[in-house]
Amino acid sequence: MSSPLTAASGLRMSKPDWLASPKVFRTEVLAGLVVALALIPEAISFSIIAGVDPAIGLYAACTMAVVISFVGGRKAMISAATGAVALVIAPLNHEHGLSYLIAAVVLAGVFQIALGALGVAKLMRFVPRSVMVGFVNALAIMIFMAQVPEMHDVPWPVYPLIVGGLAMMFLFPKITKVIPAPLVSIVILTVITVAAGLAVPTVGDKGELPSSLPTPGLPDVPFTFETLKIIAPYALAMALVGLMESLMTAKLVDDITDTHSNKTRESIGQGIANIVTGFFGGMGGCAMIGQTMINVKVSGARTRLSTFLAGAFLMVLCIALGPVVSDIPMAALVAVMVLVAVGTFDWHSIQPKTLRRMPLGETLVMVITVAVVVSTDNLAIGVVVGSITAMVIFAKRVAHLANVSGVLDPDGKQVVYAVTGELFFASSNDLVTQFNYKDDPDDVVIDLSGTHIWDASSVAALDAIETKYAEHGKKVTIVGLNEPSADMHGRLAGQLTGGH
């Protein structure tokens, strides 16, 4: 029976999507558990990069995942402490200490909320597909490269454990998909390691797990303009890097799940999550691409429940089951991440037949994106450089699409030039050279019905054409302008140089 409020409003309360069926619920719960296990060594590693205690990174992983599960715009995406954010804020921690780092995390959250409200998410439409493919491939390479140290200079049992883990994750889904193969692999390898007494690196070797829940509080810094000057540059850099990585990850999950996400809500949600994380003493973070791939692609999660449980299970595992979790061999988690790397890489993009069909510029943009990301260890820098490269190539390509063709009247008293293509700063530079100023008759008509004026450079080019004809005592008439072009030409014609 519905409540009076529900009945009066005519609204029906819908069940959460994770309650759609027992199968969906089970998938979400197990996916959250797998992600929580994989988050522990990652969060500890990023804490080391930032120069803080491992508990700081684990607290951030917990609070980011829990909060973003409610306020984020992309279902099933995992947010936690990340390497990109750790690299940005590490210098601040080294120079001024943990309190200033926490204050910067809170301010970064404020910046992200402001940027989200201003519509920064709409800039994602300017990221070309070739950049996205490069982003995905670079991500896969970085995930794999992050595992290399765990396979270098280690006891020999590590290698058969990794191979065995990969084999189990490949074969177990052929038996059943009820339980995620990574979870089965982690449990079996842990049992083998403990039962056989194998001396191999474990999660516990990465750092001490927290023994209590985080407590809220304000950053212990002076609330002065001097403090703001210190933390603002780091906070803004963290906000931009975090949003870039989060929005790119959201777009990737959109493609994998064939669903749409609210990028503006995700931007604002990232800010809220970082503010909460800062107040709980965490190091801040953003979307975690590797863990998201475990959740979405490997485990098959699709709802917010898996994201929430990843954070909740993380704290339970650390506090209640710390000794057990500490015994998990790193080889088990390395195998999971290697599988994620292989599954993430877009192998189709590097097939010979694909490369032969793809325009050279598109391939170049993809390669540059990958190269920059891998060389800088920064996904955001790679995306920006790749996008700029794509825009330069596009501008160069369309710059030659503005064509001019002239038709002389039979009586020889008038010539009509038809301009086709797009007029903007790149194409308009060549426009001036395509007219016969000396030999044309006194009456010149330029028909722009087949083009569009996009910027002031094009208006300046038309002014230059009129000026050159005037120097030869000839009159120019411009016709065929569409309404936006006519408006821009009317406002700017004759006003762009000091000589008019």
Short mmCIF file of C-alpha atoms in Angstrom, two decimals:
data_model
loop_
_atom_site.label_atom_id
_atom_site.label_comp_id
_atom_site.label_asym_id
_atom_site.label_seq_id
_atom_site.Cartn_x
_atom_site.Cartn_y
_atom_site.Cartn_z
CA MET A 1 0.00 0.00 0.00
CA SER A 2 1.39 3.37 -0.99
CA SER A 3 1.85 6.20 1.48
CA PRO A 4 -0.41 9.27 1.27
CA LEU A 5 2.49 11.36 0.01
CA THR A 6 3.29 8.90 -2.75
CA ALA A 7 -0.33 8.53 -3.73
CA ALA A 8 -0.93 12.27 -3.73
CA SER A 9 2.08 13.00 -5.90
CA GLY A 10 1.33 10.20 -8.33
CA LEU A 11 4.87 8.91 -8.03
CA ARG A 12 5.94 5.28 -7.75
CA MET A 13 8.97 4.34 -5.72
CA SER A 14 11.24 2.23 -7.92
CA LYS A 15 13.57 -0.45 -6.60
CA PRO A 16 17.33 0.13 -6.83
CA ASP A 17 18.74 -1.52 -9.96
CA TRP A 18 20.93 -3.81 -7.84
CA LEU A 19 17.76 -5.40 -6.43
CA ALA A 20 16.52 -6.28 -9.91
CA SER A 21 17.40 -9.93 -9.37
CA PRO A 22 19.42 -12.14 -7.00
CA LYS A 23 21.96 -12.65 -9.78
CA VAL A 24 22.56 -8.90 -10.14
CA PHE A 25 22.87 -8.51 -6.36
CA ARG A 26 25.35 -11.38 -6.12
CA THR A 27 27.43 -10.01 -8.99
CA GLU A 28 27.60 -6.56 -7.38
CA VAL A 29 28.56 -7.91 -3.95
CA LEU A 30 31.31 -10.18 -5.26
CA ALA A 31 32.60 -7.49 -7.61
CA GLY A 32 32.87 -5.08 -4.69
CA LEU A 33 34.85 -7.66 -2.71
CA VAL A 34 37.30 -8.30 -5.57
CA VAL A 35 37.86 -4.56 -6.07
CA ALA A 36 38.37 -4.03 -2.32
CA LEU A 37 41.08 -6.70 -2.26
CA ALA A 38 42.80 -5.16 -5.28
CA LEU A 39 42.53 -1.64 -3.81
CA ILE A 40 44.63 -2.41 -0.74
CA PRO A 41 48.11 -2.73 -2.34
CA GLU A 42 47.28 0.02 -4.85
CA ALA A 43 46.27 2.50 -2.14
CA ILE A 44 49.34 1.65 -0.09
CA SER A 45 51.61 2.12 -3.12
CA PHE A 46 50.09 5.52 -3.91
CA SER A 47 50.52 6.52 -0.26
CA ILE A 48 54.22 5.80 -0.59
CA ILE A 49 54.38 7.96 -3.76
CA ALA A 50 52.70 10.83 -1.90
CA GLY A 51 55.00 10.34 1.09
CA VAL A 52 52.22 9.66 3.61
CA ASP A 53 51.36 6.80 5.94
CA PRO A 54 49.59 3.86 4.19
CA ALA A 55 46.50 4.46 6.33
CA ILE A 56 46.06 7.88 4.64
CA GLY A 57 45.74 6.25 1.22
CA LEU A 58 43.44 3.50 2.50
CA TYR A 59 41.18 6.05 4.20
CA ALA A 60 41.00 7.97 0.92
CA ALA A 61 40.13 4.80 -1.00
CA CYS A 62 37.33 4.01 1.42
CA THR A 63 35.73 7.45 1.63
CA MET A 64 36.10 8.23 -2.09
CA ALA A 65 34.41 4.97 -3.13
CA VAL A 66 31.57 5.25 -0.58
CA VAL A 67 30.78 8.90 -1.27
CA ILE A 68 31.03 8.71 -5.07
CA SER A 69 28.64 5.74 -5.06
CA PHE A 70 25.92 8.21 -3.96
CA VAL A 71 26.88 11.46 -5.69
CA GLY A 72 28.74 10.31 -8.83
CA GLY A 73 27.33 10.43 -12.33
CA ARG A 74 28.71 7.10 -13.59
CA LYS A 75 27.39 3.86 -12.11
CA ALA A 76 29.92 1.10 -11.26
CA MET A 77 32.94 3.40 -11.63
CA ILE A 78 35.50 3.13 -8.82
CA SER A 79 37.08 6.23 -7.31
CA ALA A 80 39.89 6.07 -4.77
CA ALA A 81 43.43 7.27 -4.13
CA THR A 82 45.32 7.32 -7.44
CA GLY A 83 48.87 7.63 -8.68
CA ALA A 84 48.10 10.73 -10.77
CA VAL A 85 46.83 12.63 -7.72
CA ALA A 86 49.67 11.31 -5.55
CA LEU A 87 52.26 12.66 -8.00
CA VAL A 88 50.62 16.10 -8.00
CA ILE A 89 50.40 16.53 -4.22
CA ALA A 90 53.61 14.76 -3.19
CA PRO A 91 55.77 17.94 -3.41
CA LEU A 92 53.32 19.81 -1.16
CA ASN A 93 53.52 17.07 1.48
CA HIS A 94 57.31 17.00 1.33
CA GLU A 95 57.61 20.79 1.67
CA HIS A 96 54.81 21.66 4.09
CA GLY A 97 53.53 18.45 5.68
CA LEU A 98 50.38 16.37 5.85
CA SER A 99 48.09 19.11 7.19
CA TYR A 100 48.67 21.27 4.13
CA LEU A 101 48.14 18.25 1.87
CA ILE A 102 44.75 17.60 3.51
CA ALA A 103 43.80 21.27 3.12
CA ALA A 104 44.75 21.11 -0.58
CA VAL A 105 42.52 18.03 -1.02
CA VAL A 106 39.53 19.92 0.40
CA LEU A 107 40.24 22.97 -1.79
CA ALA A 108 40.65 20.72 -4.84
CA GLY A 109 37.15 19.39 -4.13
CA VAL A 110 35.81 22.94 -4.07
CA PHE A 111 37.53 23.67 -7.40
CA GLN A 112 36.03 20.51 -8.92
CA ILE A 113 32.52 21.47 -7.83
CA ALA A 114 33.01 24.93 -9.37
CA LEU A 115 34.44 23.51 -12.61
CA GLY A 116 31.61 21.00 -12.80
CA ALA A 117 29.00 23.71 -12.32
CA LEU A 118 30.70 25.79 -15.05
CA GLY A 119 30.28 22.91 -17.51
CA VAL A 120 33.86 21.65 -17.82
CA ALA A 121 32.47 18.19 -18.61
CA LYS A 122 31.23 19.52 -21.96
CA LEU A 123 34.86 19.79 -23.08
CA MET A 124 34.85 16.01 -23.42
CA ARG A 125 33.17 16.41 -26.82
CA PHE A 126 36.45 17.82 -28.13
CA VAL A 127 38.35 14.61 -27.33
CA PRO A 128 38.64 12.73 -30.67
CA ARG A 129 38.24 8.97 -30.98
CA SER A 130 41.92 8.53 -31.84
CA VAL A 131 42.85 10.17 -28.51
CA MET A 132 40.41 7.90 -26.70
CA VAL A 133 41.97 4.81 -28.31
CA GLY A 134 45.43 6.10 -27.37
CA PHE A 135 44.21 6.75 -23.83
CA VAL A 136 42.92 3.18 -23.50
CA ASN A 137 46.08 1.62 -24.92
CA ALA A 138 48.33 3.79 -22.76
CA LEU A 139 46.24 2.86 -19.75
CA ALA A 140 46.72 -0.84 -20.47
CA ILE A 141 50.47 -0.36 -20.85
CA MET A 142 50.68 1.61 -17.59
CA ILE A 143 48.68 -1.04 -15.71
CA PHE A 144 51.06 -3.72 -16.96
CA MET A 145 54.19 -1.66 -16.30
CA ALA A 146 53.01 -1.06 -12.73
CA GLN A 147 53.18 -4.84 -12.21
CA VAL A 148 56.74 -5.23 -13.51
CA PRO A 149 58.41 -4.25 -10.20
CA GLU A 150 56.39 -7.01 -8.51
CA MET A 151 57.91 -9.52 -10.94
CA HIS A 152 61.50 -8.30 -10.72
CA ASP A 153 64.05 -9.67 -8.27
CA VAL A 154 61.52 -11.82 -6.39
CA PRO A 155 61.62 -15.44 -5.14
CA TRP A 156 61.07 -17.99 -7.90
CA PRO A 157 57.65 -19.24 -6.55
CA VAL A 158 56.18 -15.86 -7.52
CA TYR A 159 56.31 -16.75 -11.23
CA PRO A 160 54.36 -20.03 -11.09
CA LEU A 161 51.85 -18.34 -8.78
CA ILE A 162 51.27 -15.58 -11.37
CA VAL A 163 50.96 -18.11 -14.20
CA GLY A 164 48.62 -20.24 -12.11
CA GLY A 165 46.49 -17.21 -11.28
CA LEU A 166 46.18 -16.26 -14.95
CA ALA A 167 45.30 -19.86 -15.87
CA MET A 168 42.57 -20.02 -13.22
CA MET A 169 41.06 -16.71 -14.34
CA PHE A 170 41.05 -17.93 -17.93
CA LEU A 171 39.62 -21.38 -17.25
CA PHE A 172 37.26 -20.85 -14.31
CA PRO A 173 34.63 -18.82 -16.28
CA LYS A 174 34.26 -21.84 -18.58
CA ILE A 175 33.02 -23.79 -15.54
CA THR A 176 30.84 -21.13 -13.94
CA LYS A 177 30.49 -17.35 -13.85
CA VAL A 178 28.55 -17.28 -10.58
CA ILE A 179 31.72 -16.33 -8.65
CA PRO A 180 34.20 -13.88 -10.21
CA ALA A 181 37.29 -15.72 -11.39
CA PRO A 182 39.67 -13.13 -9.84
CA LEU A 183 38.17 -13.78 -6.40
CA VAL A 184 38.61 -17.54 -6.82
CA SER A 185 42.19 -17.03 -7.97
CA ILE A 186 43.06 -14.77 -5.00
CA VAL A 187 41.58 -17.19 -2.45
CA ILE A 188 43.22 -20.32 -3.92
CA LEU A 189 46.65 -18.72 -4.30
CA THR A 190 46.47 -17.37 -0.74
CA VAL A 191 45.60 -20.83 0.62
CA ILE A 192 48.45 -22.40 -1.35
CA THR A 193 50.93 -19.78 -0.19
CA VAL A 194 49.99 -20.08 3.49
CA ALA A 195 49.65 -23.89 3.48
CA ALA A 196 52.98 -24.40 1.74
CA GLY A 197 54.72 -21.72 3.76
CA LEU A 198 55.99 -20.00 0.63
CA ALA A 199 58.26 -17.02 1.30
CA VAL A 200 56.84 -14.61 -1.28
CA PRO A 201 55.91 -10.91 -1.08
CA THR A 202 52.48 -10.35 0.46
CA VAL A 203 50.06 -7.45 0.92
CA GLY A 204 51.36 -7.04 4.46
CA ASP A 205 54.83 -6.28 3.11
CA LYS A 206 53.46 -3.13 1.46
CA GLY A 207 52.67 -1.45 4.79
CA GLU A 208 50.69 -1.67 7.98
CA LEU A 209 46.90 -1.74 7.55
CA PRO A 210 44.78 0.69 9.62
CA SER A 211 43.28 -0.66 12.83
CA SER A 212 40.44 1.84 13.29
CA LEU A 213 37.96 3.91 11.30
CA PRO A 214 38.96 7.43 10.21
CA THR A 215 37.59 10.30 12.29
CA PRO A 216 36.42 13.62 10.79
CA GLY A 217 38.15 16.91 11.50
CA LEU A 218 39.36 20.17 9.98
CA PRO A 219 42.86 20.44 8.49
CA ASP A 220 45.33 21.68 11.09
CA VAL A 221 46.55 24.72 9.14
CA PRO A 222 46.28 28.49 9.66
CA PHE A 223 43.20 29.77 7.84
CA THR A 224 45.07 32.66 6.21
CA PHE A 225 45.70 34.03 2.74
CA GLU A 226 49.29 32.78 3.00
CA THR A 227 48.03 29.22 3.41
CA LEU A 228 45.75 29.69 0.41
CA LYS A 229 48.71 30.86 -1.70
CA ILE A 230 50.62 27.72 -0.75
CA ILE A 231 47.88 25.14 -1.39
CA ALA A 232 45.92 26.73 -4.28
CA PRO A 233 48.32 25.79 -7.14
CA TYR A 234 48.48 22.16 -5.97
CA ALA A 235 44.72 22.05 -5.41
CA LEU A 236 43.97 23.38 -8.89
CA ALA A 237 46.40 20.93 -10.49
CA MET A 238 44.84 18.07 -8.54
CA ALA A 239 41.33 19.20 -9.52
CA LEU A 240 42.17 19.32 -13.22
CA VAL A 241 44.09 16.03 -13.30
CA GLY A 242 41.38 14.30 -11.25
CA LEU A 243 38.56 15.54 -13.45
CA MET A 244 40.38 14.65 -16.66
CA GLU A 245 41.08 11.11 -15.51
CA SER A 246 37.57 10.67 -14.08
CA LEU A 247 35.75 11.96 -17.15
CA MET A 248 37.88 9.89 -19.52
CA THR A 249 37.22 6.81 -17.40
CA ALA A 250 33.49 7.56 -17.35
CA LYS A 251 33.49 7.82 -21.14
CA LEU A 252 35.34 4.50 -21.37
CA VAL A 253 32.76 2.80 -19.12
CA ASP A 254 29.97 4.37 -21.19
CA ASP A 255 31.39 2.64 -24.25
CA ILE A 256 31.90 -0.71 -22.51
CA THR A 257 28.41 -0.81 -20.98
CA ASP A 258 26.64 0.96 -23.86
CA THR A 259 25.04 3.36 -21.38
CA HIS A 260 25.15 7.10 -20.81
CA SER A 261 26.49 8.85 -17.72
CA ASN A 262 26.01 12.36 -16.38
CA LYS A 263 29.46 13.93 -16.71
CA THR A 264 28.49 17.17 -14.96
CA ARG A 265 27.17 15.23 -11.98
CA GLU A 266 30.35 13.15 -12.00
CA SER A 267 32.50 16.31 -11.94
CA ILE A 268 30.60 17.76 -9.01
CA GLY A 269 30.50 14.36 -7.30
CA GLN A 270 34.28 14.06 -7.52
CA GLY A 271 34.53 17.40 -5.74
CA ILE A 272 32.15 16.36 -2.98
CA ALA A 273 34.02 13.07 -2.51
CA ASN A 274 37.36 14.86 -2.22
CA ILE A 275 35.99 17.34 0.32
CA VAL A 276 34.64 14.50 2.47
CA THR A 277 37.90 12.58 2.04
CA GLY A 278 39.90 15.60 3.16
CA PHE A 279 37.77 16.07 6.28
CA PHE A 280 38.41 12.39 7.12
CA GLY A 281 42.16 12.78 6.70
CA GLY A 282 42.51 11.06 3.31
CA MET A 283 44.92 12.02 0.53
CA GLY A 284 42.20 12.57 -2.09
CA GLY A 285 41.79 10.84 -5.41
CA CYS A 286 39.73 10.37 -8.55
CA ALA A 287 38.41 7.58 -10.75
CA MET A 288 40.66 4.51 -10.75
CA ILE A 289 40.81 3.10 -14.23
CA GLY A 290 42.37 -0.25 -13.40
CA GLN A 291 39.98 -0.98 -10.53
CA THR A 292 37.04 0.21 -12.63
CA MET A 293 38.01 -2.28 -15.34
CA ILE A 294 38.12 -5.05 -12.70
CA ASN A 295 34.66 -4.01 -11.54
CA VAL A 296 32.99 -3.48 -14.90
CA LYS A 297 34.83 -5.62 -17.44
CA VAL A 298 36.15 -8.53 -15.39
CA SER A 299 33.47 -8.86 -12.67
CA GLY A 300 30.49 -7.61 -14.69
CA ALA A 301 29.24 -5.00 -12.19
CA ARG A 302 26.83 -2.35 -13.46
CA THR A 303 25.35 -0.55 -10.41
CA ARG A 304 26.34 1.78 -7.60
CA LEU A 305 26.25 -1.06 -5.06
CA SER A 306 29.58 -2.49 -6.20
CA THR A 307 31.22 0.93 -5.84
CA PHE A 308 29.81 1.40 -2.34
CA LEU A 309 30.78 -2.09 -1.23
CA ALA A 310 34.32 -1.70 -2.60
CA GLY A 311 34.86 1.10 -0.07
CA ALA A 312 32.91 -0.58 2.73
CA PHE A 313 34.61 -3.97 2.27
CA LEU A 314 37.98 -2.23 2.16
CA MET A 315 37.62 -0.94 5.72
CA VAL A 316 36.19 -4.25 6.94
CA LEU A 317 39.07 -6.16 5.38
CA CYS A 318 41.67 -3.81 6.86
CA ILE A 319 40.21 -3.51 10.36
CA ALA A 320 38.48 -6.85 11.02
CA LEU A 321 40.48 -9.17 8.76
CA GLY A 322 43.82 -7.38 8.65
CA PRO A 323 45.99 -10.44 9.46
CA VAL A 324 44.23 -12.55 6.81
CA VAL A 325 44.44 -9.86 4.14
CA SER A 326 48.12 -9.30 4.94
CA ASP A 327 48.82 -12.92 3.92
CA ILE A 328 47.46 -12.46 0.37
CA PRO A 329 50.42 -12.96 -2.01
CA MET A 330 51.12 -10.01 -4.27
CA ALA A 331 51.41 -12.54 -7.12
CA ALA A 332 47.63 -13.10 -6.93
CA LEU A 333 46.90 -9.39 -7.36
CA VAL A 334 49.57 -9.02 -10.06
CA ALA A 335 47.85 -11.78 -12.06
CA VAL A 336 44.53 -9.92 -11.79
CA MET A 337 46.04 -6.66 -12.99
CA VAL A 338 47.90 -8.35 -15.88
CA LEU A 339 44.59 -9.82 -17.02
CA VAL A 340 43.01 -6.36 -16.76
CA ALA A 341 45.83 -4.85 -18.85
CA VAL A 342 45.46 -7.45 -21.60
CA GLY A 343 41.67 -7.04 -21.64
CA THR A 344 41.85 -3.23 -21.67
CA PHE A 345 44.24 -2.85 -24.62
CA ASP A 346 42.46 -2.20 -27.93
CA TRP A 347 44.19 -4.91 -29.98
CA HIS A 348 42.04 -4.14 -33.02
CA SER A 349 43.61 -0.67 -33.23
CA ILE A 350 47.07 -2.07 -34.01
CA GLN A 351 46.08 -4.79 -36.44
CA PRO A 352 47.78 -4.31 -39.86
CA LYS A 353 44.47 -4.14 -41.74
CA THR A 354 43.21 -1.45 -39.34
CA LEU A 355 46.41 0.59 -39.69
CA ARG A 356 46.21 0.37 -43.51
CA ARG A 357 42.65 1.70 -43.56
CA MET A 358 43.09 4.36 -40.89
CA PRO A 359 44.18 7.86 -42.03
CA LEU A 360 47.82 8.49 -41.13
CA GLY A 361 46.88 11.49 -38.99
CA GLU A 362 44.53 9.40 -36.83
CA THR A 363 47.23 6.79 -36.22
CA LEU A 364 49.77 9.52 -35.44
CA VAL A 365 47.45 11.05 -32.82
CA MET A 366 46.96 7.66 -31.17
CA VAL A 367 50.71 6.96 -31.07
CA ILE A 368 51.51 10.43 -29.69
CA THR A 369 48.88 10.04 -26.97
CA VAL A 370 50.32 6.68 -25.93
CA ALA A 371 53.91 7.95 -26.04
CA VAL A 372 53.19 11.04 -23.93
CA VAL A 373 51.17 9.14 -21.33
CA VAL A 374 53.76 6.39 -20.94
CA SER A 375 56.71 8.81 -20.83
CA THR A 376 55.09 11.17 -18.29
CA ASP A 377 53.06 8.62 -16.29
CA ASN A 378 50.24 11.15 -16.55
CA LEU A 379 47.05 10.31 -18.43
CA ALA A 380 45.80 13.90 -18.34
CA ILE A 381 48.90 15.31 -20.07
CA GLY A 382 48.66 12.64 -22.76
CA VAL A 383 45.00 13.42 -23.45
CA VAL A 384 45.68 17.17 -23.70
CA VAL A 385 48.69 16.74 -26.02
CA GLY A 386 46.82 14.18 -28.13
CA SER A 387 43.77 16.44 -28.46
CA ILE A 388 45.90 19.45 -29.45
CA THR A 389 47.73 17.31 -32.03
CA ALA A 390 44.41 16.14 -33.45
CA MET A 391 43.16 19.73 -33.69
CA VAL A 392 46.34 20.86 -35.49
CA ILE A 393 46.05 17.99 -37.98
CA PHE A 394 42.36 18.76 -38.50
CA ALA A 395 43.03 22.46 -39.03
CA LYS A 396 45.79 21.67 -41.52
CA ARG A 397 43.50 19.26 -43.38
CA VAL A 398 40.51 21.62 -43.70
CA ALA A 399 42.66 24.67 -44.38
CA HIS A 400 42.89 23.60 -48.02
CA LEU A 401 39.15 23.04 -48.42
CA ALA A 402 38.32 26.70 -49.15
CA ASN A 403 38.24 26.98 -52.95
CA VAL A 404 37.66 29.98 -55.20
CA SER A 405 36.35 29.73 -58.75
CA GLY A 406 35.78 32.76 -60.97
CA VAL A 407 33.34 33.21 -63.89
CA LEU A 408 33.70 36.20 -66.24
CA ASP A 409 30.55 37.71 -67.78
CA PRO A 410 30.38 37.41 -71.58
CA ASP A 411 30.62 41.18 -71.94
CA GLY A 412 33.73 41.21 -69.77
CA LYS A 413 32.39 43.87 -67.40
CA GLN A 414 31.93 41.73 -64.31
CA VAL A 415 33.54 38.69 -62.70
CA VAL A 416 31.80 36.51 -60.10
CA TYR A 417 33.94 34.52 -57.68
CA ALA A 418 32.25 31.61 -55.88
CA VAL A 419 33.91 30.66 -52.57
CA THR A 420 33.23 27.19 -51.18
CA GLY A 421 34.43 25.48 -47.99
CA GLU A 422 34.86 26.85 -44.48
CA LEU A 423 36.49 30.20 -43.78
CA PHE A 424 38.50 30.32 -40.55
CA PHE A 425 42.00 31.38 -39.49
CA ALA A 426 43.78 28.54 -41.32
CA SER A 427 41.88 28.56 -44.61
CA SER A 428 41.46 32.34 -44.89
CA ASN A 429 45.23 32.87 -45.06
CA ASP A 430 45.28 31.39 -48.57
CA LEU A 431 42.11 33.16 -49.66
CA VAL A 432 43.80 36.48 -50.50
CA THR A 433 46.08 34.88 -53.09
CA GLN A 434 43.29 33.34 -55.18
CA PHE A 435 42.08 36.51 -56.92
CA ASN A 436 43.37 38.25 -60.10
CA TYR A 437 43.50 41.83 -58.83
CA LYS A 438 45.32 43.30 -61.81
CA ASP A 439 43.42 41.82 -64.75
CA ASP A 440 39.86 41.50 -63.39
CA PRO A 441 37.19 43.96 -64.62
CA ASP A 442 36.11 46.91 -62.48
CA ASP A 443 33.06 45.11 -61.07
CA VAL A 444 33.93 42.13 -58.81
CA VAL A 445 31.33 39.99 -57.03
CA ILE A 446 32.33 37.53 -54.31
CA ASP A 447 29.61 34.94 -53.70
CA LEU A 448 29.88 33.42 -50.19
CA SER A 449 26.68 31.37 -50.30
CA GLY A 450 28.78 28.18 -50.33
CA THR A 451 30.79 28.98 -47.22
CA HIS A 452 30.57 30.21 -43.64
CA ILE A 453 32.62 32.88 -41.84
CA TRP A 454 33.82 31.49 -38.51
CA ASP A 455 36.22 34.10 -37.13
CA ALA A 456 37.75 37.57 -37.36
CA SER A 457 40.66 36.25 -39.45
CA SER A 458 38.24 35.52 -42.29
CA VAL A 459 36.72 39.01 -42.08
CA ALA A 460 40.23 40.49 -42.13
CA ALA A 461 41.03 38.44 -45.25
CA LEU A 462 37.93 39.78 -47.01
CA ASP A 463 38.94 43.33 -45.98
CA ALA A 464 42.38 42.72 -47.50
CA ILE A 465 40.81 41.52 -50.76
CA GLU A 466 38.63 44.63 -50.98
CA THR A 467 41.64 46.83 -50.23
CA LYS A 468 43.77 45.22 -52.95
CA TYR A 469 41.00 45.67 -55.53
CA ALA A 470 40.49 49.28 -54.39
CA GLU A 471 44.18 49.95 -55.03
CA HIS A 472 43.45 49.05 -58.67
CA GLY A 473 40.33 51.25 -58.75
CA LYS A 474 37.91 48.31 -58.66
CA LYS A 475 34.77 47.75 -56.60
CA VAL A 476 33.98 44.56 -54.67
CA THR A 477 30.47 43.40 -53.77
CA ILE A 478 30.07 40.55 -51.28
CA VAL A 479 26.85 38.52 -51.59
CA GLY A 480 25.35 35.27 -50.32
CA LEU A 481 26.26 35.58 -46.64
CA ASN A 482 24.16 33.48 -44.29
CA GLU A 483 22.76 35.26 -41.24
CA PRO A 484 25.54 34.47 -38.69
CA SER A 485 28.24 35.27 -41.27
CA ALA A 486 26.53 38.51 -42.27
CA ASP A 487 26.27 39.53 -38.62
CA MET A 488 29.98 38.89 -37.96
CA HIS A 489 31.03 40.58 -41.21
CA GLY A 490 28.81 43.57 -40.52
CA ARG A 491 30.28 44.07 -37.03
CA LEU A 492 33.96 43.56 -37.91
CA ALA A 493 34.43 44.65 -41.54
CA GLY A 494 36.75 47.66 -41.69
CA GLN A 495 37.38 47.60 -37.93
CA LEU A 496 40.27 45.13 -37.68
CA THR A 497 43.21 47.31 -38.76
CA GLY A 498 44.32 50.81 -37.98
CA GLY A 499 44.24 51.75 -41.61
CA HIS A 500 40.41 51.71 -41.85
#
